[in-house]
Amino acid sequence: MPDAKLNIVITGGTGFLGSHLVTSLIAAGHDVIVLKRSSSDTSRLAEVAGVRMFDVDVSGLNAPFDFIKADIVLHAATNYGTKGEDGSFLLANNVQFPLELLEASIRGGAKTFVNTDTSLHHFTNPYALSKLQFREWGRHLANQGGINFVNVRLEHMFGPRDNPSKFARRIIEQCLQNVPEIRLTQGDQKRDFIYIDDVIAAYMHILHADPQTPYEEYEVGSGSAVSIRDFVQRVRQLTQSSTTMNFGAIPYRTNEVMQSEANIQRLTEMGWSPRTGLNDGLQKTIDHVRLHGVRNS
């Protein structure tokens, strides 16, 4: 029996994760509205038919809920703070905006709010701290009644159309350009890398699950961690790059997490499992970057 059609309001739909989600949700027959800013780059959705968009900086956050009776609000927008943004900027983007969206979702009668969270420890950087702060707001409001809050803690996803500032994409580009050297930490910290197609499949399972409690949490990753050293060496080998990996050239971050790995038992019990191995995912991503070009360093 096919999954029931859902009315979904999504933020971050023009970004890496969000554009893959929008494409898959529309292909599955769901009714999707993308919330964006009027200045957003919509090129990732250029070939997706049937996308409806609201510019929330023009219409406000209540307008979409007057237009559609949302079953689910899927929050996939975020600011990583990779351009030196200060704490107040991250607070506004990663706490205040989604909190206002959550409140609008409750007023609009949405059944479930699905939040995209990070697996990073909250003291790793200001971005991770801001994600924790909104998660706790979500837990609080869910326990007050009126909406279910489902928190999705993502490990390190990668794949075609990823942001150039993200670690995997940056390493791939630098290797394809054969830059003389990439300065890295010792690379002993282990991370759970997951290919974007597997992330999307996990979300599709989560969106169709019936929440049993007001606040629920899922961890999304491959369930297996590899060292950063191993990861970048794989990229170097697959790209046949001449780039030197200078391990130990930079120190670990304060509060660096040395092991991060998703517990995927809950998802596997729902019938999901990752299907793309690390090397296969990297090769697909490398092929996409080669096809569409790399930036100048």
mmCIF file of C-alpha atoms in Angstrom:
data_model
loop_
_atom_site.group_PDB
_atom_site.id
_atom_site.type_symbol
_atom_site.label_atom_id
_atom_site.label_comp_id
_atom_site.label_asym_id
_atom_site.label_seq_id
_atom_site.Cartn_x
_atom_site.Cartn_y
_atom_site.Cartn_z
ATOM 1 C CA MET A 1 0.000 0.000 0.000
ATOM 2 C CA PRO A 2 1.501 3.384 -0.999
ATOM 3 C CA ASP A 3 2.309 5.942 1.676
ATOM 4 C CA ALA A 4 -0.400 8.535 2.341
ATOM 5 C CA LYS A 5 -0.027 11.899 0.652
ATOM 6 C CA LEU A 6 1.337 14.532 3.016
ATOM 7 C CA ASN A 7 1.145 18.315 3.037
ATOM 8 C CA ILE A 8 4.661 19.452 3.911
ATOM 9 C CA VAL A 9 6.074 22.907 4.576
ATOM 10 C CA ILE A 10 9.887 22.907 4.355
ATOM 11 C CA THR A 11 12.640 25.390 5.127
ATOM 12 C CA GLY A 12 16.088 25.130 3.567
ATOM 13 C CA GLY A 13 14.559 23.749 0.377
ATOM 14 C CA THR A 14 17.017 25.654 -1.797
ATOM 15 C CA GLY A 15 20.046 24.211 0.038
ATOM 16 C CA PHE A 16 21.927 20.931 -0.262
ATOM 17 C CA LEU A 17 19.832 18.697 1.972
ATOM 18 C CA GLY A 18 16.592 20.592 1.375
ATOM 19 C CA SER A 19 16.751 20.474 -2.423
ATOM 20 C CA HIS A 20 17.252 16.700 -2.354
ATOM 21 C CA LEU A 21 14.323 16.403 0.058
ATOM 22 C CA VAL A 22 12.044 18.590 -2.071
ATOM 23 C CA THR A 23 12.902 16.628 -5.213
ATOM 24 C CA SER A 24 12.158 13.288 -3.549
ATOM 25 C CA LEU A 25 8.996 14.473 -1.784
ATOM 26 C CA ILE A 26 7.460 15.885 -4.958
ATOM 27 C CA ALA A 27 8.433 12.749 -6.906
ATOM 28 C CA ALA A 28 6.609 10.713 -4.247
ATOM 29 C CA GLY A 29 3.444 12.738 -4.790
ATOM 30 C CA HIS A 30 3.458 14.888 -1.657
ATOM 31 C CA ASP A 31 2.267 18.489 -1.627
ATOM 32 C CA VAL A 32 5.281 20.668 -0.795
ATOM 33 C CA ILE A 33 5.676 24.356 -0.018
ATOM 34 C CA VAL A 34 9.205 25.761 0.251
ATOM 35 C CA LEU A 35 9.797 28.640 2.644
ATOM 36 C CA LYS A 36 12.707 30.806 1.548
ATOM 37 C CA ARG A 37 14.010 34.337 1.548
ATOM 38 C CA SER A 38 13.492 36.526 -1.511
ATOM 39 C CA SER A 39 17.274 36.582 -1.986
ATOM 40 C CA SER A 40 17.653 32.777 -1.950
ATOM 41 C CA ASP A 41 19.450 31.040 -4.812
ATOM 42 C CA THR A 42 16.877 28.612 -6.260
ATOM 43 C CA SER A 43 19.169 27.037 -8.879
ATOM 44 C CA ARG A 44 19.159 23.630 -7.151
ATOM 45 C CA LEU A 45 15.402 23.450 -7.747
ATOM 46 C CA ALA A 46 15.464 24.775 -11.318
ATOM 47 C CA GLU A 47 14.538 21.422 -12.851
ATOM 48 C CA VAL A 48 11.992 20.363 -10.222
ATOM 49 C CA ALA A 49 8.440 20.764 -11.513
ATOM 50 C CA GLY A 50 5.608 21.779 -9.239
ATOM 51 C CA VAL A 51 7.617 23.598 -6.575
ATOM 52 C CA ARG A 52 5.635 26.263 -4.721
ATOM 53 C CA MET A 53 7.558 28.863 -2.744
ATOM 54 C CA PHE A 54 6.822 31.529 -0.149
ATOM 55 C CA ASP A 55 9.251 34.372 0.536
ATOM 56 C CA VAL A 56 8.910 34.578 4.300
ATOM 57 C CA ASP A 57 10.712 37.917 4.467
ATOM 58 C CA VAL A 58 7.828 39.301 2.399
ATOM 59 C CA SER A 59 4.768 37.252 3.395
ATOM 60 C CA GLY A 60 5.708 36.379 6.979
ATOM 61 C CA LEU A 61 5.587 32.938 8.608
ATOM 62 C CA ASN A 62 1.822 32.725 9.084
ATOM 63 C CA ALA A 63 0.885 33.052 5.400
ATOM 64 C CA PRO A 64 1.880 29.524 4.293
ATOM 65 C CA PHE A 65 -0.397 28.010 6.937
ATOM 66 C CA ASP A 66 -3.327 30.018 5.579
ATOM 67 C CA PHE A 67 -2.587 28.461 2.189
ATOM 68 C CA ILE A 68 -2.065 24.828 3.198
ATOM 69 C CA LYS A 69 -3.148 22.604 6.076
ATOM 70 C CA ALA A 70 0.297 21.286 6.939
ATOM 71 C CA ASP A 71 0.719 17.752 8.208
ATOM 72 C CA ILE A 72 4.443 18.259 8.717
ATOM 73 C CA VAL A 73 6.783 21.220 8.954
ATOM 74 C CA LEU A 74 10.277 20.093 7.989
ATOM 75 C CA HIS A 75 13.018 22.444 9.136
ATOM 76 C CA ALA A 76 16.165 21.871 7.078
ATOM 77 C CA ALA A 77 17.539 25.421 6.986
ATOM 78 C CA THR A 78 20.624 26.288 9.003
ATOM 79 C CA ASN A 79 23.607 28.591 9.170
ATOM 80 C CA TYR A 80 26.895 26.834 9.890
ATOM 81 C CA GLY A 81 28.820 29.947 10.856
ATOM 82 C CA THR A 82 31.627 29.160 8.403
ATOM 83 C CA LYS A 83 32.061 32.783 7.320
ATOM 84 C CA GLY A 84 32.942 34.139 10.736
ATOM 85 C CA GLU A 85 29.396 35.117 11.711
ATOM 86 C CA ASP A 86 29.090 36.193 15.332
ATOM 87 C CA GLY A 87 27.007 34.489 17.982
ATOM 88 C CA SER A 88 24.066 36.864 17.755
ATOM 89 C CA PHE A 89 23.759 36.161 14.019
ATOM 90 C CA LEU A 90 23.711 32.404 14.611
ATOM 91 C CA LEU A 91 21.204 32.861 17.422
ATOM 92 C CA ALA A 92 18.878 34.763 15.090
ATOM 93 C CA ASN A 93 19.174 32.204 12.283
ATOM 94 C CA ASN A 94 19.347 28.930 14.204
ATOM 95 C CA VAL A 95 17.225 29.680 17.275
ATOM 96 C CA GLN A 96 14.964 32.682 16.860
ATOM 97 C CA PHE A 97 13.828 31.977 13.283
ATOM 98 C CA PRO A 98 12.994 28.272 13.809
ATOM 99 C CA LEU A 99 11.326 29.091 17.138
ATOM 100 C CA GLU A 100 9.085 31.609 15.377
ATOM 101 C CA LEU A 101 8.421 28.965 12.723
ATOM 102 C CA LEU A 102 7.574 26.377 15.375
ATOM 103 C CA GLU A 103 5.141 28.785 17.020
ATOM 104 C CA ALA A 104 3.555 29.552 13.631
ATOM 105 C CA SER A 105 3.299 25.806 12.998
ATOM 106 C CA ILE A 106 1.390 25.336 16.253
ATOM 107 C CA ARG A 107 -0.949 28.220 15.426
ATOM 108 C CA GLY A 108 -1.428 26.791 11.937
ATOM 109 C CA GLY A 109 -2.418 23.377 13.253
ATOM 110 C CA ALA A 110 0.530 21.359 11.952
ATOM 111 C CA LYS A 111 0.709 17.877 13.449
ATOM 112 C CA THR A 112 4.479 17.386 13.506
ATOM 113 C CA PHE A 113 7.600 19.555 13.384
ATOM 114 C CA VAL A 114 10.675 17.689 12.104
ATOM 115 C CA ASN A 115 13.913 19.421 13.057
ATOM 116 C CA THR A 116 17.267 18.833 11.383
ATOM 117 C CA ASP A 117 19.908 18.770 14.105
ATOM 118 C CA THR A 118 23.634 18.043 14.279
ATOM 119 C CA SER A 119 25.564 15.230 15.909
ATOM 120 C CA LEU A 120 28.253 17.700 17.020
ATOM 121 C CA HIS A 121 28.723 18.240 20.748
ATOM 122 C CA HIS A 122 27.177 21.579 21.695
ATOM 123 C CA PHE A 123 30.478 23.084 22.841
ATOM 124 C CA THR A 124 32.299 22.204 19.600
ATOM 125 C CA ASN A 125 31.436 25.567 18.064
ATOM 126 C CA PRO A 126 28.743 28.304 18.193
ATOM 127 C CA TYR A 127 26.746 26.573 15.439
ATOM 128 C CA ALA A 128 26.402 23.378 17.477
ATOM 129 C CA LEU A 129 25.472 25.379 20.569
ATOM 130 C CA SER A 130 22.702 27.175 18.682
ATOM 131 C CA LYS A 131 21.323 23.847 17.448
ATOM 132 C CA LEU A 132 21.150 22.545 21.015
ATOM 133 C CA GLN A 133 19.335 25.679 22.158
ATOM 134 C CA PHE A 134 16.599 25.300 19.561
ATOM 135 C CA ARG A 135 16.288 21.556 20.199
ATOM 136 C CA GLU A 136 15.547 22.272 23.852
ATOM 137 C CA TRP A 137 12.936 24.862 22.883
ATOM 138 C CA GLY A 138 11.357 22.218 20.671
ATOM 139 C CA ARG A 139 11.321 19.695 23.497
ATOM 140 C CA HIS A 140 9.751 22.247 25.829
ATOM 141 C CA LEU A 141 6.953 23.266 23.442
ATOM 142 C CA ALA A 142 6.210 19.665 22.452
ATOM 143 C CA ASN A 143 5.771 18.756 26.097
ATOM 144 C CA GLN A 144 3.306 21.637 26.434
ATOM 145 C CA GLY A 145 1.097 19.909 23.857
ATOM 146 C CA GLY A 146 -0.183 21.011 20.495
ATOM 147 C CA ILE A 147 2.525 19.557 18.235
ATOM 148 C CA ASN A 148 4.927 16.637 17.989
ATOM 149 C CA PHE A 149 8.622 17.544 17.752
ATOM 150 C CA VAL A 150 10.841 15.026 15.948
ATOM 151 C CA ASN A 151 14.561 15.732 16.180
ATOM 152 C CA VAL A 152 16.857 14.283 13.499
ATOM 153 C CA ARG A 153 20.509 14.246 14.531
ATOM 154 C CA LEU A 154 22.550 14.101 11.348
ATOM 155 C CA GLU A 155 26.057 12.810 11.045
ATOM 156 C CA HIS A 156 28.377 14.002 8.265
ATOM 157 C CA MET A 157 26.381 13.850 5.034
ATOM 158 C CA PHE A 158 27.951 14.446 1.632
ATOM 159 C CA GLY A 159 27.086 14.095 -2.039
ATOM 160 C CA PRO A 160 26.399 15.969 -5.291
ATOM 161 C CA ARG A 161 25.406 19.651 -4.997
ATOM 162 C CA ASP A 162 26.914 19.985 -1.523
ATOM 163 C CA ASN A 163 28.037 23.401 -0.318
ATOM 164 C CA PRO A 164 31.621 24.260 -1.329
ATOM 165 C CA SER A 165 32.393 25.203 2.275
ATOM 166 C CA LYS A 166 31.604 21.709 3.594
ATOM 167 C CA PHE A 167 34.530 19.456 4.495
ATOM 168 C CA ALA A 168 33.972 16.607 2.019
ATOM 169 C CA ARG A 169 33.327 18.893 -0.947
ATOM 170 C CA ARG A 170 36.304 21.088 -0.084
ATOM 171 C CA ILE A 171 38.706 18.131 0.111
ATOM 172 C CA ILE A 172 37.390 16.727 -3.184
ATOM 173 C CA GLU A 173 37.809 20.051 -4.968
ATOM 174 C CA GLN A 174 41.311 20.604 -3.642
ATOM 175 C CA CYS A 175 42.370 17.112 -4.676
ATOM 176 C CA LEU A 176 40.911 17.541 -8.161
ATOM 177 C CA GLN A 177 42.811 20.817 -8.463
ATOM 178 C CA ASN A 178 45.995 19.079 -7.274
ATOM 179 C CA VAL A 179 46.727 21.851 -4.812
ATOM 180 C CA PRO A 180 50.256 21.375 -3.448
ATOM 181 C CA GLU A 181 49.207 20.779 0.153
ATOM 182 C CA ILE A 182 46.190 20.423 2.407
ATOM 183 C CA ARG A 183 46.890 21.295 6.031
ATOM 184 C CA LEU A 184 45.008 19.021 8.421
ATOM 185 C CA THR A 185 44.905 17.876 12.021
ATOM 186 C CA GLN A 186 46.453 14.514 12.865
ATOM 187 C CA GLY A 187 43.202 13.089 11.518
ATOM 188 C CA ASP A 188 42.633 10.495 14.219
ATOM 189 C CA GLN A 189 39.134 11.751 15.047
ATOM 190 C CA LYS A 190 36.483 9.398 13.658
ATOM 191 C CA ARG A 191 33.368 10.533 11.845
ATOM 192 C CA ASP A 192 30.285 8.811 10.468
ATOM 193 C CA PHE A 193 30.012 9.835 6.795
ATOM 194 C CA ILE A 194 26.702 9.156 5.033
ATOM 195 C CA TYR A 195 25.775 9.658 1.392
ATOM 196 C CA ILE A 196 22.906 12.036 0.654
ATOM 197 C CA ASP A 197 20.644 9.406 -0.974
ATOM 198 C CA ASP A 198 20.707 7.376 2.238
ATOM 199 C CA VAL A 199 19.921 10.489 4.264
ATOM 200 C CA ILE A 200 16.875 11.203 2.094
ATOM 201 C CA ALA A 201 15.662 7.612 2.421
ATOM 202 C CA ALA A 202 15.945 7.895 6.210
ATOM 203 C CA TYR A 203 13.897 11.095 6.204
ATOM 204 C CA MET A 204 11.195 9.435 4.121
ATOM 205 C CA HIS A 205 10.869 6.710 6.763
ATOM 206 C CA ILE A 206 10.776 9.282 9.567
ATOM 207 C CA LEU A 207 8.143 11.441 7.860
ATOM 208 C CA HIS A 208 5.789 8.489 7.546
ATOM 209 C CA ALA A 209 6.278 7.252 11.096
ATOM 210 C CA ASP A 210 3.547 8.017 13.598
ATOM 211 C CA PRO A 211 5.139 9.745 16.631
ATOM 212 C CA GLN A 212 4.433 7.841 19.827
ATOM 213 C CA THR A 213 5.515 10.595 22.213
ATOM 214 C CA PRO A 214 5.514 14.427 21.962
ATOM 215 C CA TYR A 215 9.321 14.532 21.600
ATOM 216 C CA GLU A 216 11.220 11.922 19.618
ATOM 217 C CA GLU A 217 14.740 11.636 18.298
ATOM 218 C CA TYR A 218 16.462 9.766 15.474
ATOM 219 C CA GLU A 219 20.149 9.468 14.685
ATOM 220 C CA VAL A 220 20.962 9.382 10.969
ATOM 221 C CA GLY A 221 24.309 8.112 9.773
ATOM 222 C CA SER A 222 25.877 5.030 8.265
ATOM 223 C CA GLY A 223 26.351 3.521 11.711
ATOM 224 C CA SER A 224 30.077 3.159 11.090
ATOM 225 C CA ALA A 225 32.838 5.721 11.637
ATOM 226 C CA VAL A 226 36.154 6.175 9.821
ATOM 227 C CA SER A 227 39.033 8.445 10.713
ATOM 228 C CA ILE A 228 39.464 11.786 8.998
ATOM 229 C CA ARG A 229 42.879 10.525 7.910
ATOM 230 C CA ASP A 230 41.265 7.519 6.223
ATOM 231 C CA PHE A 231 38.594 9.678 4.605
ATOM 232 C CA VAL A 232 40.946 12.190 2.978
ATOM 233 C CA GLN A 233 43.315 9.446 1.851
ATOM 234 C CA ARG A 234 40.395 7.746 0.113
ATOM 235 C CA VAL A 235 39.547 10.991 -1.654
ATOM 236 C CA ARG A 236 43.162 11.446 -2.709
ATOM 237 C CA GLN A 237 43.289 7.906 -4.104
ATOM 238 C CA LEU A 238 39.950 8.100 -5.940
ATOM 239 C CA THR A 239 40.846 11.446 -7.529
ATOM 240 C CA GLN A 240 44.389 10.230 -8.329
ATOM 241 C CA SER A 241 45.595 13.493 -6.866
ATOM 242 C CA SER A 242 49.162 14.623 -6.343
ATOM 243 C CA THR A 243 48.149 16.754 -3.358
ATOM 244 C CA THR A 244 50.156 16.224 -0.150
ATOM 245 C CA MET A 245 48.108 15.643 2.989
ATOM 246 C CA ASN A 246 49.961 17.458 5.775
ATOM 247 C CA PHE A 247 48.574 15.708 8.850
ATOM 248 C CA GLY A 248 49.305 17.475 12.113
ATOM 249 C CA ALA A 249 49.788 20.890 10.522
ATOM 250 C CA ILE A 250 46.899 22.345 12.536
ATOM 251 C CA PRO A 251 45.751 21.517 16.074
ATOM 252 C CA TYR A 252 42.485 19.905 17.050
ATOM 253 C CA ARG A 253 39.665 22.269 17.953
ATOM 254 C CA THR A 254 38.903 22.959 21.576
ATOM 255 C CA ASN A 255 36.438 20.292 22.755
ATOM 256 C CA GLU A 256 37.129 18.219 19.632
ATOM 257 C CA VAL A 257 35.012 15.067 19.532
ATOM 258 C CA MET A 258 37.227 12.098 18.720
ATOM 259 C CA GLN A 259 34.466 9.593 17.971
ATOM 260 C CA SER A 260 31.063 10.287 16.404
ATOM 261 C CA GLU A 261 28.880 7.464 15.165
ATOM 262 C CA ALA A 262 25.106 7.195 14.753
ATOM 263 C CA ASN A 263 23.054 4.592 16.553
ATOM 264 C CA ILE A 264 20.784 3.583 13.668
ATOM 265 C CA GLN A 265 18.929 0.755 15.416
ATOM 266 C CA ARG A 266 15.653 2.644 15.522
ATOM 267 C CA LEU A 267 15.773 3.313 11.781
ATOM 268 C CA THR A 268 16.801 -0.214 10.867
ATOM 269 C CA GLU A 269 13.843 -1.518 12.863
ATOM 270 C CA MET A 270 11.674 0.627 10.584
ATOM 271 C CA GLY A 271 13.139 -1.051 7.506
ATOM 272 C CA TRP A 272 15.789 1.522 6.566
ATOM 273 C CA SER A 273 19.459 0.773 6.042
ATOM 274 C CA PRO A 274 22.261 2.690 4.305
ATOM 275 C CA ARG A 275 22.816 1.358 0.774
ATOM 276 C CA THR A 276 25.745 3.429 -0.495
ATOM 277 C CA GLY A 277 29.225 2.551 0.724
ATOM 278 C CA LEU A 278 31.746 5.282 1.442
ATOM 279 C CA ASN A 279 33.879 4.705 -1.660
ATOM 280 C CA ASP A 280 30.831 4.491 -3.937
ATOM 281 C CA GLY A 281 29.396 7.695 -2.478
ATOM 282 C CA LEU A 282 32.708 9.484 -2.835
ATOM 283 C CA GLN A 283 33.073 8.348 -6.450
ATOM 284 C CA LYS A 284 29.582 9.608 -7.306
ATOM 285 C CA THR A 285 30.362 12.942 -5.674
ATOM 286 C CA ILE A 286 33.742 13.218 -7.406
ATOM 287 C CA ASP A 287 32.145 12.440 -10.781
ATOM 288 C CA HIS A 288 29.537 15.161 -10.206
ATOM 289 C CA VAL A 289 32.161 17.769 -9.273
ATOM 290 C CA ARG A 290 34.225 16.812 -12.319
ATOM 291 C CA LEU A 291 31.180 17.138 -14.583
ATOM 292 C CA HIS A 292 30.049 20.482 -13.233
ATOM 293 C CA GLY A 293 33.484 21.961 -12.595
ATOM 294 C CA VAL A 294 35.366 23.068 -9.527
ATOM 295 C CA ARG A 295 35.903 26.563 -8.223
ATOM 296 C CA ASN A 296 39.201 28.309 -8.526
ATOM 297 C CA SER A 297 41.165 28.008 -5.299
#
